[in-house]
Amino acid sequence: IEPISMAISIGAASIITGYFSYCRFAECCPKQRPLNATALQLALEEKLFGQHLAAEVILKALTSFRNNDRPKKPLTLSLHGWAGTGKNFVSQIVAEHLHAKGLKSNFVHLFVSTLHFPHEQQITLYQDQLRKWIRGNVSACASSVFIFDEMDKLHPGVIDAIKPFLDYYEQLEGVSYGKAVFIFLSNAGGDLITQTALEFWRAGRKREDIQLKDLEPVLSVGVFNNKHSGLWRSGLIDRNLIDYFIPFLPLEYSHVKMCVRAELRARGAAVDEDVVTRVAEEMTFFPKDEKIYSDRGCKTVQSRLDIL
Ligand SMILES: Nc1ncnc2c1ncn2[C@@H]1O[C@H](COP(=O)(O)OP(=O)(O)OP(=O)(O)O)[C@@H](O)[C@H]1O
């Protein structure tokens, strides 16, 4: 080997070694970290209760997105459903499977409408900041994940600021957004989802028989026409830039019990069925007559366990 090529090889090797040892201590943006679809599937099956549609769509969407080396646009998921049905919980699972540090990763960004965009008079400022923040972060790490919680409390129009980033452009001002993931969380559409779930229940049909096609079209139209959805008349829907509208079904008594058991296990406590029943019976269920669905899903399970 000639001395020059030898020097180049040694140089390259030390850069690679240096990079990997640096990445052992500091978080590096994963260039081509493949998605462990089996682990994601297992996590969804074991941890997420009563959401067969969400589990199926999320797994499919992420697997096909990450199997594609050159996605034409970022992945955009819009999660809808009643409070406490698992939207934030699932986002956390997804984040952990895309970046090892999950929500704590420098490449996962959580926006909460009432915290980050509270004032209606400052929409233009928020739009500007949002564009800068996203452009900066995607430039630093192409596979950045952005989660927008409380979309239903976001002032109309704010989100349209990021429309160009979600569109089919290979590059915009030198930045390519195709590998980023955007997740929108919203209570909007919860009533439509409950209505469909109730219709199935009243007709004696199984909850698991509800299919995406029973809900997705109603959801996208419902959200588009709802002034308090954050996506009211949004160009994101108009231009078909949301890849999946994902319904979260209202949780039943049996699911609440599953949440209590999971919480007990997470605390390292024994699963006492008397405790499980007592917590589940403390929750309130609707509609008034049938009392099928928990009005806060599993949201207050932890606090109810604390005071038991
Ligand atoms: N389907 C579910 N399966 C398992 N655990 C759940 C589920 N739904 C909720 N939980 C539990 O309840 C907690 C609260 O749920 P989560 O924050 O995900 O609700 P959400 O749908 O985001 O509600 P909100 O719309 O009010 O923000 C979760 O951290 C989790 O422990």
Short mmCIF file of C-alpha atoms and ligand atoms in Angstrom, two decimals:
data_model
loop_
_atom_site.label_atom_id
_atom_site.label_comp_id
_atom_site.label_asym_id
_atom_site.label_seq_id
_atom_site.Cartn_x
_atom_site.Cartn_y
_atom_site.Cartn_z
CA ILE A 1 0.00 0.00 0.00
CA GLU A 2 1.35 3.45 -0.85
CA PRO A 3 2.05 5.78 2.07
CA ILE A 4 -0.63 8.29 0.95
CA SER A 5 -3.44 5.71 0.70
CA MET A 6 -2.27 4.23 3.98
CA ALA A 7 -2.48 7.66 5.64
CA ILE A 8 -5.95 8.21 4.16
CA SER A 9 -7.13 4.81 5.42
CA ILE A 10 -5.75 5.43 8.90
CA GLY A 11 -7.33 8.90 8.90
CA ALA A 12 -10.72 7.55 7.82
CA ALA A 13 -10.55 4.73 10.36
CA SER A 14 -9.76 7.12 13.20
CA ILE A 15 -12.59 9.46 12.14
CA ILE A 16 -15.04 6.50 12.20
CA THR A 17 -13.70 5.21 15.53
CA GLY A 18 -13.80 8.72 16.95
CA TYR A 19 -17.37 9.16 15.75
CA PHE A 20 -18.55 5.91 17.34
CA SER A 21 -16.82 6.53 20.66
CA TYR A 22 -18.23 10.08 20.66
CA CYS A 23 -21.70 8.66 19.98
CA ARG A 24 -21.36 6.33 22.95
CA PHE A 25 -21.35 9.34 25.25
CA ALA A 26 -23.31 11.96 23.34
CA GLU A 27 -26.47 11.39 21.32
CA CYS A 28 -25.85 11.29 17.57
CA CYS A 29 -28.46 11.65 14.88
CA PRO A 30 -29.05 8.11 13.57
CA LYS A 31 -28.27 8.16 9.86
CA GLN A 32 -29.72 4.83 8.87
CA ARG A 33 -30.96 3.28 12.09
CA PRO A 34 -33.39 0.64 10.87
CA LEU A 35 -36.72 0.38 12.65
CA ASN A 36 -37.03 -2.74 14.78
CA ALA A 37 -40.57 -3.50 13.61
CA THR A 38 -40.85 -6.66 15.72
CA ALA A 39 -39.98 -4.76 18.89
CA LEU A 40 -42.45 -2.00 18.01
CA GLN A 41 -45.18 -4.56 17.33
CA LEU A 42 -44.50 -6.27 20.64
CA ALA A 43 -44.55 -3.00 22.55
CA LEU A 44 -47.87 -2.03 20.98
CA GLU A 45 -49.41 -5.46 21.60
CA GLU A 46 -48.27 -5.65 25.19
CA LYS A 47 -48.65 -2.08 26.37
CA LEU A 48 -51.45 -0.45 24.40
CA PHE A 49 -54.91 -1.66 25.41
CA GLY A 50 -58.09 -1.59 23.36
CA GLN A 51 -56.67 0.24 20.34
CA HIS A 52 -56.53 -2.36 17.57
CA LEU A 53 -56.81 0.27 14.81
CA ALA A 54 -54.13 2.58 16.16
CA ALA A 55 -51.73 -0.30 16.80
CA GLU A 56 -52.17 -1.70 13.29
CA VAL A 57 -51.94 1.59 11.40
CA ILE A 58 -49.01 2.95 13.37
CA LEU A 59 -46.99 -0.21 12.88
CA LYS A 60 -47.71 -0.32 9.14
CA ALA A 61 -47.11 3.38 8.62
CA LEU A 62 -43.76 3.43 10.43
CA THR A 63 -42.52 0.19 8.92
CA SER A 64 -43.19 1.20 5.34
CA PHE A 65 -41.88 4.72 5.94
CA ARG A 66 -38.61 3.55 7.45
CA ASN A 67 -38.15 0.82 4.83
CA ASN A 68 -38.12 3.49 2.18
CA ASP A 69 -34.64 4.99 1.74
CA ARG A 70 -35.88 8.08 -0.01
CA PRO A 71 -39.36 9.02 1.22
CA LYS A 72 -40.97 11.69 -0.95
CA LYS A 73 -42.42 13.53 2.03
CA PRO A 74 -42.22 13.35 5.83
CA LEU A 75 -44.55 10.94 7.62
CA THR A 76 -47.54 12.74 9.13
CA LEU A 77 -49.86 11.01 11.57
CA SER A 78 -52.92 12.64 13.09
CA LEU A 79 -54.11 10.87 16.25
CA HIS A 80 -57.67 11.52 17.42
CA GLY A 81 -59.71 10.44 20.40
CA TRP A 82 -61.16 11.04 23.81
CA ALA A 83 -58.96 12.03 26.77
CA GLY A 84 -56.84 9.30 28.31
CA THR A 85 -57.17 6.81 25.46
CA GLY A 86 -53.43 6.53 24.80
CA LYS A 87 -52.44 9.18 22.23
CA ASN A 88 -49.52 10.59 24.24
CA PHE A 89 -48.66 7.12 25.45
CA VAL A 90 -48.36 5.79 21.90
CA SER A 91 -46.35 8.82 20.78
CA GLN A 92 -43.90 8.00 23.54
CA ILE A 93 -43.63 4.39 22.32
CA VAL A 94 -43.10 5.58 18.74
CA ALA A 95 -40.48 8.12 19.83
CA GLU A 96 -38.59 5.40 21.73
CA HIS A 97 -38.50 3.20 18.65
CA LEU A 98 -37.22 5.99 16.42
CA HIS A 99 -34.69 7.47 18.88
CA ALA A 100 -33.33 5.42 21.76
CA LYS A 101 -33.83 8.23 24.29
CA GLY A 102 -37.48 8.63 23.33
CA LEU A 103 -39.05 11.89 24.46
CA LYS A 104 -35.75 12.83 26.12
CA SER A 105 -33.90 12.64 22.81
CA ASN A 106 -32.53 15.86 21.34
CA PHE A 107 -34.18 14.81 18.10
CA VAL A 108 -37.72 14.44 19.47
CA HIS A 109 -39.60 17.70 20.00
CA LEU A 110 -42.88 18.07 21.83
CA PHE A 111 -45.06 21.15 21.37
CA VAL A 112 -48.04 21.73 23.63
CA SER A 113 -50.48 24.31 22.27
CA THR A 114 -51.46 25.94 25.58
CA LEU A 115 -47.81 26.15 26.64
CA HIS A 116 -45.99 27.09 23.44
CA PHE A 117 -48.67 28.94 21.46
CA PRO A 118 -51.05 30.45 24.04
CA HIS A 119 -51.88 33.89 22.59
CA GLU A 120 -54.17 34.38 19.63
CA GLN A 121 -52.62 37.80 18.87
CA GLN A 122 -49.20 36.23 18.29
CA ILE A 123 -50.05 33.74 15.57
CA THR A 124 -47.61 35.29 13.08
CA LEU A 125 -44.79 35.17 15.60
CA TYR A 126 -45.55 31.52 16.42
CA GLN A 127 -45.63 30.65 12.72
CA ASP A 128 -42.23 32.25 12.24
CA GLN A 129 -40.72 30.54 15.27
CA LEU A 130 -42.17 27.18 14.28
CA ARG A 131 -40.73 27.39 10.77
CA LYS A 132 -37.30 28.35 12.12
CA TRP A 133 -37.36 25.65 14.79
CA ILE A 134 -38.31 22.91 12.37
CA ARG A 135 -35.92 24.02 9.65
CA GLY A 136 -33.05 24.23 12.17
CA ASN A 137 -33.76 20.86 13.72
CA VAL A 138 -34.27 18.97 10.47
CA SER A 139 -31.03 20.49 9.14
CA ALA A 140 -29.29 19.10 12.24
CA CYS A 141 -31.03 15.72 12.13
CA ALA A 142 -33.09 14.57 9.16
CA SER A 143 -34.98 11.94 11.17
CA SER A 144 -36.26 14.45 13.74
CA VAL A 145 -39.65 13.75 15.29
CA PHE A 146 -42.12 16.57 16.06
CA ILE A 147 -45.14 15.92 18.27
CA PHE A 148 -47.90 18.52 18.51
CA ASP A 149 -50.13 17.90 21.52
CA GLU A 150 -53.50 19.61 22.11
CA MET A 151 -54.05 20.35 18.42
CA ASP A 152 -57.69 21.11 19.27
CA LYS A 153 -56.46 24.09 21.32
CA LEU A 154 -54.17 25.43 18.61
CA HIS A 155 -55.35 28.69 17.03
CA PRO A 156 -56.55 28.11 13.48
CA GLY A 157 -53.86 28.74 10.89
CA VAL A 158 -50.77 28.27 13.10
CA ILE A 159 -50.07 24.81 11.79
CA ASP A 160 -50.40 25.87 8.15
CA ALA A 161 -47.07 27.64 8.59
CA ILE A 162 -45.32 24.28 8.25
CA LYS A 163 -47.32 23.13 5.23
CA PRO A 164 -44.40 23.47 2.76
CA PHE A 165 -42.25 21.20 4.94
CA LEU A 166 -44.87 18.46 4.79
CA ASP A 167 -45.29 18.63 1.04
CA TYR A 168 -43.68 16.63 -1.77
CA TYR A 169 -40.52 18.73 -2.20
CA GLU A 170 -37.21 16.94 -2.49
CA GLN A 171 -35.52 19.96 -0.91
CA LEU A 172 -36.53 23.38 0.38
CA GLU A 173 -33.81 26.01 0.75
CA GLY A 174 -31.24 23.22 0.84
CA VAL A 175 -33.02 21.16 3.50
CA SER A 176 -34.77 17.90 2.80
CA TYR A 177 -37.67 17.05 5.13
CA GLY A 178 -38.52 13.59 3.76
CA LYS A 179 -37.17 11.62 6.73
CA ALA A 180 -38.86 13.62 9.49
CA VAL A 181 -41.95 12.42 11.37
CA PHE A 182 -44.79 14.71 12.45
CA ILE A 183 -47.41 13.50 14.93
CA PHE A 184 -50.49 15.56 15.74
CA LEU A 185 -52.59 14.72 18.82
CA SER A 186 -56.14 15.90 19.22
CA ASN A 187 -59.39 15.33 21.11
CA ALA A 188 -61.25 16.58 18.03
CA GLY A 189 -63.19 13.79 16.40
CA GLY A 190 -63.55 11.96 19.74
CA ASP A 191 -67.33 12.31 19.56
CA LEU A 192 -67.44 10.86 16.02
CA ILE A 193 -65.30 7.93 17.08
CA THR A 194 -67.47 7.26 20.15
CA GLN A 195 -70.61 7.42 18.02
CA THR A 196 -69.28 4.73 15.68
CA ALA A 197 -68.05 2.57 18.58
CA LEU A 198 -71.49 2.86 20.20
CA GLU A 199 -73.27 1.91 16.99
CA PHE A 200 -71.17 -1.26 16.80
CA TRP A 201 -71.83 -2.02 20.47
CA ARG A 202 -75.58 -1.47 20.16
CA ALA A 203 -75.70 -3.68 17.07
CA GLY A 204 -74.00 -6.44 19.07
CA ARG A 205 -70.88 -6.25 16.91
CA LYS A 206 -67.38 -6.66 18.26
CA ARG A 207 -65.22 -3.60 18.87
CA GLU A 208 -62.42 -5.31 16.92
CA ASP A 209 -64.70 -5.40 13.85
CA ILE A 210 -64.46 -1.61 13.54
CA GLN A 211 -62.22 -0.92 10.56
CA LEU A 212 -60.20 2.09 9.58
CA LYS A 213 -62.53 2.72 6.64
CA ASP A 214 -65.46 3.08 9.08
CA LEU A 215 -63.73 6.03 10.69
CA GLU A 216 -60.91 7.62 8.69
CA PRO A 217 -63.04 9.48 6.09
CA VAL A 218 -65.51 10.76 8.72
CA LEU A 219 -62.61 11.88 10.82
CA SER A 220 -60.78 13.87 8.15
CA VAL A 221 -63.96 15.65 7.05
CA GLY A 222 -65.08 16.20 10.67
CA VAL A 223 -61.74 17.70 11.67
CA PHE A 224 -61.56 19.90 8.55
CA ASN A 225 -64.99 21.36 9.37
CA ASN A 226 -64.38 21.74 13.09
CA LYS A 227 -63.29 25.24 14.09
CA HIS A 228 -61.69 23.86 17.25
CA SER A 229 -59.54 21.11 15.80
CA GLY A 230 -56.37 23.03 14.96
CA LEU A 231 -56.88 21.73 11.41
CA TRP A 232 -59.98 23.80 10.58
CA ARG A 233 -60.00 24.33 6.82
CA SER A 234 -56.32 23.47 6.95
CA GLY A 235 -54.23 23.23 3.83
CA LEU A 236 -52.69 20.13 5.39
CA ILE A 237 -55.96 18.27 4.83
CA ASP A 238 -56.88 20.12 1.64
CA ARG A 239 -53.60 19.09 0.03
CA ASN A 240 -53.75 15.54 1.44
CA LEU A 241 -50.60 16.06 3.46
CA ILE A 242 -51.79 14.05 6.47
CA ASP A 243 -50.89 10.44 5.70
CA TYR A 244 -53.08 8.78 8.33
CA PHE A 245 -55.97 9.86 10.53
CA ILE A 246 -55.77 7.43 13.41
CA PRO A 247 -58.78 6.89 15.66
CA PHE A 248 -58.39 6.05 19.36
CA LEU A 249 -61.50 4.27 20.59
CA PRO A 250 -63.06 5.13 23.97
CA LEU A 251 -61.85 2.70 26.65
CA GLU A 252 -64.16 0.23 28.37
CA TYR A 253 -64.23 -1.06 31.96
CA SER A 254 -62.04 -4.06 31.03
CA HIS A 255 -59.39 -1.76 29.52
CA VAL A 256 -59.34 0.43 32.60
CA LYS A 257 -58.67 -2.70 34.65
CA MET A 258 -55.79 -3.57 32.31
CA CYS A 259 -54.35 -0.08 32.88
CA VAL A 260 -54.56 -0.55 36.66
CA ARG A 261 -52.75 -3.88 36.43
CA ALA A 262 -50.05 -2.34 34.22
CA GLU A 263 -49.61 0.53 36.64
CA LEU A 264 -49.32 -1.84 39.61
CA ARG A 265 -46.68 -3.86 37.76
CA ALA A 266 -44.80 -0.71 36.80
CA ARG A 267 -44.69 0.22 40.50
CA GLY A 268 -43.31 -3.22 41.34
CA ALA A 269 -46.43 -4.02 43.37
CA ALA A 270 -48.37 -7.29 43.35
CA VAL A 271 -51.48 -7.29 41.19
CA ASP A 272 -54.32 -7.44 43.68
CA GLU A 273 -57.61 -7.96 41.83
CA ASP A 274 -59.58 -6.28 44.63
CA VAL A 275 -57.53 -3.12 44.15
CA VAL A 276 -57.95 -3.38 40.37
CA THR A 277 -61.75 -3.57 40.71
CA ARG A 278 -61.91 -0.78 43.28
CA VAL A 279 -59.94 1.62 41.07
CA ALA A 280 -61.95 0.72 37.95
CA GLU A 281 -65.21 1.23 39.83
CA GLU A 282 -64.13 4.69 40.93
CA MET A 283 -64.07 5.84 37.30
CA THR A 284 -67.13 7.34 35.63
CA PHE A 285 -68.61 5.75 32.54
CA PHE A 286 -70.87 7.00 29.76
CA PRO A 287 -73.42 7.11 28.07
CA LYS A 288 -75.70 7.66 31.06
CA ASP A 289 -77.80 4.55 30.45
CA GLU A 290 -75.33 1.97 29.21
CA LYS A 291 -72.20 3.18 31.05
CA ILE A 292 -69.76 1.51 28.67
CA TYR A 293 -66.89 3.96 28.18
CA SER A 294 -64.64 5.59 30.76
CA ASP A 295 -64.98 9.35 30.38
CA ARG A 296 -61.29 9.91 31.12
CA GLY A 297 -60.00 6.69 29.62
CA CYS A 298 -57.10 5.54 31.78
CA LYS A 299 -55.98 9.05 32.59
CA THR A 300 -56.76 9.18 36.31
CA VAL A 301 -55.74 5.60 37.09
CA GLN A 302 -52.38 6.65 38.57
CA SER A 303 -53.81 9.31 40.85
CA ARG A 304 -56.65 7.04 41.98
CA LEU A 305 -54.16 4.34 42.87
CA ASP A 306 -52.18 6.89 44.91
CA ILE A 307 -55.11 7.70 47.16
CA LEU A 308 -56.37 4.17 47.63
N1 LIG B 1 -54.97 2.51 25.44
C1 LIG B 1 -54.15 2.54 26.50
N2 LIG B 1 -53.40 1.46 26.81
C2 LIG B 1 -52.57 1.49 27.88
N3 LIG B 1 -52.45 2.53 28.72
C3 LIG B 1 -53.17 3.63 28.45
C4 LIG B 1 -54.04 3.69 27.34
N4 LIG B 1 -54.63 4.89 27.32
C5 LIG B 1 -54.13 5.57 28.36
N5 LIG B 1 -53.25 4.82 29.04
C6 LIG B 1 -52.54 5.21 30.30
O1 LIG B 1 -53.09 6.45 30.74
C7 LIG B 1 -52.10 7.48 30.71
C8 LIG B 1 -52.71 8.73 30.12
O2 LIG B 1 -52.99 8.50 28.73
P1 LIG B 1 -52.53 9.48 27.55
O3 LIG B 1 -51.77 10.63 28.14
O4 LIG B 1 -51.84 8.70 26.51
O5 LIG B 1 -53.92 9.98 27.06
P2 LIG B 1 -54.24 10.93 25.82
O6 LIG B 1 -55.07 10.14 24.88
O7 LIG B 1 -53.01 11.52 25.30
O8 LIG B 1 -55.17 12.00 26.56
P3 LIG B 1 -55.37 13.58 26.30
O9 LIG B 1 -56.17 13.73 25.07
O10 LIG B 1 -56.14 14.04 27.50
O11 LIG B 1 -54.00 14.19 26.22
C9 LIG B 1 -50.95 6.91 29.89
O12 LIG B 1 -49.72 7.41 30.34
C10 LIG B 1 -51.06 5.43 30.12
O13 LIG B 1 -50.43 5.08 31.32
#
